[in-house]
């Protein structure tokens, strides 16, 4: 149910924002979701219909793009996308790195009329 809370949060952010611009309907919401954010895009899609029902976002198209996980390695200085092995630096095989991208999720843009 964690995604329902997220979807409601997104709508609570988006709806008052677009209403400032005199719109009556949200057509499309584009989200970016990090691969390590813990948010499951499939669940977001599923709950979006429920959360949007009866709001100006009802029937809006939801697009979700994933954000790859990036790291900065303290051992070799690698700064880039994390490989398939999620706990090793793809460059030196070390484990001493910091995740710089991929834990976040945000609203990329909204189309409304
Ligand atoms: Zn490294």
PDB file of C-alpha atoms and ligand atoms in Angstrom:
ATOM      1  CA  UNK A   1       0.000   0.000   0.000  1.00  0.00           C
ATOM      2  CA  UNK A   2       3.092   2.167   0.160  1.00  0.00           C
ATOM      3  CA  UNK A   3       2.589   3.148  -3.501  1.00  0.00           C
ATOM      4  CA  UNK A   4      -0.944   4.370  -2.826  1.00  0.00           C
ATOM      5  CA  UNK A   5       0.461   6.884  -0.332  1.00  0.00           C
ATOM      6  CA  UNK A   6       3.032   7.947  -2.915  1.00  0.00           C
ATOM      7  CA  UNK A   7       0.420   8.347  -5.639  1.00  0.00           C
ATOM      8  CA  UNK A   8      -1.824  10.369  -3.312  1.00  0.00           C
ATOM      9  CA  UNK A   9       1.173  12.526  -2.416  1.00  0.00           C
ATOM     10  CA  UNK A  10       1.900  13.135  -6.081  1.00  0.00           C
ATOM     11  CA  UNK A  11      -1.699  14.165  -6.781  1.00  0.00           C
ATOM     12  CA  UNK A  12      -1.769  16.414  -3.710  1.00  0.00           C
ATOM     13  CA  UNK A  13       1.293  18.160  -5.108  1.00  0.00           C
ATOM     14  CA  UNK A  14       0.231  18.306  -8.745  1.00  0.00           C
ATOM     15  CA  UNK A  15      -3.446  19.261  -8.490  1.00  0.00           C
ATOM     16  CA  UNK A  16      -3.122  22.524  -6.475  1.00  0.00           C
ATOM     17  CA  UNK A  17      -0.125  23.476  -8.611  1.00  0.00           C
ATOM     18  CA  UNK A  18      -1.924  23.120 -11.964  1.00  0.00           C
ATOM     19  CA  UNK A  19      -5.099  24.717 -10.585  1.00  0.00           C
ATOM     20  CA  UNK A  20      -3.122  27.927 -10.144  1.00  0.00           C
ATOM     21  CA  UNK A  21      -2.900  27.993 -13.927  1.00  0.00           C
ATOM     22  CA  UNK A  22      -6.617  27.820 -14.608  1.00  0.00           C
ATOM     23  CA  UNK A  23      -6.749  24.296 -15.936  1.00  0.00           C
ATOM     24  CA  UNK A  24      -9.689  21.972 -15.698  1.00  0.00           C
ATOM     25  CA  UNK A  25      -8.095  18.685 -16.575  1.00  0.00           C
ATOM     26  CA  UNK A  26      -4.745  16.944 -16.212  1.00  0.00           C
ATOM     27  CA  UNK A  27      -3.863  15.055 -19.382  1.00  0.00           C
ATOM     28  CA  UNK A  28      -0.564  13.512 -18.559  1.00  0.00           C
ATOM     29  CA  UNK A  29       1.798  13.124 -15.613  1.00  0.00           C
ATOM     30  CA  UNK A  30       5.351  12.008 -16.197  1.00  0.00           C
ATOM     31  CA  UNK A  31       7.257  10.554 -13.269  1.00  0.00           C
ATOM     32  CA  UNK A  32      10.876   9.576 -12.828  1.00  0.00           C
ATOM     33  CA  UNK A  33      11.414   6.709 -10.438  1.00  0.00           C
ATOM     34  CA  UNK A  34      14.851   5.602  -9.248  1.00  0.00           C
ATOM     35  CA  UNK A  35      15.711   1.929  -9.495  1.00  0.00           C
ATOM     36  CA  UNK A  36      16.620   1.971  -5.796  1.00  0.00           C
ATOM     37  CA  UNK A  37      13.732   4.143  -4.631  1.00  0.00           C
ATOM     38  CA  UNK A  38      11.701   1.144  -3.510  1.00  0.00           C
ATOM     39  CA  UNK A  39       8.774   2.413  -5.578  1.00  0.00           C
ATOM     40  CA  UNK A  40       7.369  -0.197  -7.937  1.00  0.00           C
ATOM     41  CA  UNK A  41       6.175   1.444 -11.183  1.00  0.00           C
ATOM     42  CA  UNK A  42       3.590  -1.284 -11.801  1.00  0.00           C
ATOM     43  CA  UNK A  43       1.972  -0.537  -8.415  1.00  0.00           C
ATOM     44  CA  UNK A  44       2.035   3.187  -9.069  1.00  0.00           C
ATOM     45  CA  UNK A  45       0.130   2.568 -12.306  1.00  0.00           C
ATOM     46  CA  UNK A  46      -2.328   0.378 -10.477  1.00  0.00           C
ATOM     47  CA  UNK A  47      -3.042   2.878  -7.695  1.00  0.00           C
ATOM     48  CA  UNK A  48      -3.051   5.926  -9.933  1.00  0.00           C
ATOM     49  CA  UNK A  49      -6.494   5.062 -11.299  1.00  0.00           C
ATOM     50  CA  UNK A  50      -7.869   4.680  -7.772  1.00  0.00           C
ATOM     51  CA  UNK A  51      -6.294   7.840  -6.360  1.00  0.00           C
ATOM     52  CA  UNK A  52      -7.145   9.976  -9.399  1.00  0.00           C
ATOM     53  CA  UNK A  53     -10.817   8.969  -9.550  1.00  0.00           C
ATOM     54  CA  UNK A  54     -13.060  11.971  -8.989  1.00  0.00           C
ATOM     55  CA  UNK A  55     -10.200  14.490  -9.298  1.00  0.00           C
ATOM     56  CA  UNK A  56      -9.119  16.580 -12.281  1.00  0.00           C
ATOM     57  CA  UNK A  57      -6.456  13.931 -12.872  1.00  0.00           C
ATOM     58  CA  UNK A  58      -9.009  11.236 -13.562  1.00  0.00           C
ATOM     59  CA  UNK A  59      -8.240   9.563 -16.873  1.00  0.00           C
ATOM     60  CA  UNK A  60      -4.808  11.216 -17.143  1.00  0.00           C
ATOM     61  CA  UNK A  61      -2.040   9.276 -18.790  1.00  0.00           C
ATOM     62  CA  UNK A  62       0.738   8.256 -16.449  1.00  0.00           C
ATOM     63  CA  UNK A  63       4.222   7.840 -17.832  1.00  0.00           C
ATOM     64  CA  UNK A  64       6.986   6.429 -15.718  1.00  0.00           C
ATOM     65  CA  UNK A  65      10.636   6.546 -16.621  1.00  0.00           C
ATOM     66  CA  UNK A  66      13.182   4.809 -14.461  1.00  0.00           C
ATOM     67  CA  UNK A  67      16.316   6.499 -13.148  1.00  0.00           C
ATOM     68  CA  UNK A  68      19.416   4.270 -13.258  1.00  0.00           C
ATOM     69  CA  UNK A  69      21.496   3.885 -10.115  1.00  0.00           C
ATOM     70  CA  UNK A  70      24.754   5.846 -10.201  1.00  0.00           C
ATOM     71  CA  UNK A  71      27.628   5.643  -7.767  1.00  0.00           C
ATOM     72  CA  UNK A  72      30.876   7.366  -6.931  1.00  0.00           C
ATOM     73  CA  UNK A  73      33.574   4.938  -5.836  1.00  0.00           C
ATOM     74  CA  UNK A  74      36.001   6.008  -3.107  1.00  0.00           C
ATOM     75  CA  UNK A  75      38.571   3.407  -4.142  1.00  0.00           C
ATOM     76  CA  UNK A  76      39.020   4.051  -7.870  1.00  0.00           C
ATOM     77  CA  UNK A  77      37.065   7.252  -8.399  1.00  0.00           C
ATOM     78  CA  UNK A  78      34.534   5.636 -10.752  1.00  0.00           C
ATOM     79  CA  UNK A  79      31.569   7.905 -11.224  1.00  0.00           C
ATOM     80  CA  UNK A  80      28.795   6.348 -13.211  1.00  0.00           C
ATOM     81  CA  UNK A  81      26.066   3.799 -13.536  1.00  0.00           C
ATOM     82  CA  UNK A  82      26.119   0.833 -11.202  1.00  0.00           C
ATOM     83  CA  UNK A  83      26.314  -2.501 -12.970  1.00  0.00           C
ATOM     84  CA  UNK A  84      24.133  -5.535 -12.659  1.00  0.00           C
ATOM     85  CA  UNK A  85      25.884  -6.548  -9.438  1.00  0.00           C
ATOM     86  CA  UNK A  86      24.320  -4.046  -7.111  1.00  0.00           C
ATOM     87  CA  UNK A  87      26.892  -4.152  -4.315  1.00  0.00           C
ATOM     88  CA  UNK A  88      30.194  -3.927  -6.252  1.00  0.00           C
ATOM     89  CA  UNK A  89      31.851  -1.073  -8.115  1.00  0.00           C
ATOM     90  CA  UNK A  90      31.765  -2.085 -11.817  1.00  0.00           C
ATOM     91  CA  UNK A  91      35.226  -0.600 -12.324  1.00  0.00           C
ATOM     92  CA  UNK A  92      37.364  -1.979  -9.455  1.00  0.00           C
ATOM     93  CA  UNK A  93      35.034  -4.467  -7.774  1.00  0.00           C
ATOM     94  CA  UNK A  94      35.231  -2.488  -4.533  1.00  0.00           C
ATOM     95  CA  UNK A  95      32.408  -1.953  -2.103  1.00  0.00           C
ATOM     96  CA  UNK A  96      33.372   1.455  -0.794  1.00  0.00           C
ATOM     97  CA  UNK A  97      31.087   3.684  -2.827  1.00  0.00           C
ATOM     98  CA  UNK A  98      28.364   6.204  -2.370  1.00  0.00           C
ATOM     99  CA  UNK A  99      25.067   6.085  -4.258  1.00  0.00           C
ATOM    100  CA  UNK A 100      24.636   9.417  -6.007  1.00  0.00           C
ATOM    101  CA  UNK A 101      21.447   8.714  -7.967  1.00  0.00           C
ATOM    102  CA  UNK A 102      18.638   6.196  -8.071  1.00  0.00           C
ATOM    103  CA  UNK A 103      17.034   6.475  -4.616  1.00  0.00           C
ATOM    104  CA  UNK A 104      14.815   9.393  -5.560  1.00  0.00           C
ATOM    105  CA  UNK A 105      11.553   9.737  -7.411  1.00  0.00           C
ATOM    106  CA  UNK A 106       9.954  12.919  -8.651  1.00  0.00           C
ATOM    107  CA  UNK A 107       7.415  14.502 -10.967  1.00  0.00           C
ATOM    108  CA  UNK A 108       9.140  15.301 -14.232  1.00  0.00           C
ATOM    109  CA  UNK A 109       6.281  17.236 -15.825  1.00  0.00           C
ATOM    110  CA  UNK A 110       2.547  17.594 -16.085  1.00  0.00           C
ATOM    111  CA  UNK A 111       0.387  18.340 -19.093  1.00  0.00           C
ATOM    112  CA  UNK A 112      -2.983  19.909 -18.482  1.00  0.00           C
ATOM    113  CA  UNK A 113      -5.610  21.925 -20.289  1.00  0.00           C
TER     114      UNK A 113
HETATM  115 ZN1  LIG B   1      35.801   1.428  -7.846  1.00  0.00          ZN
END
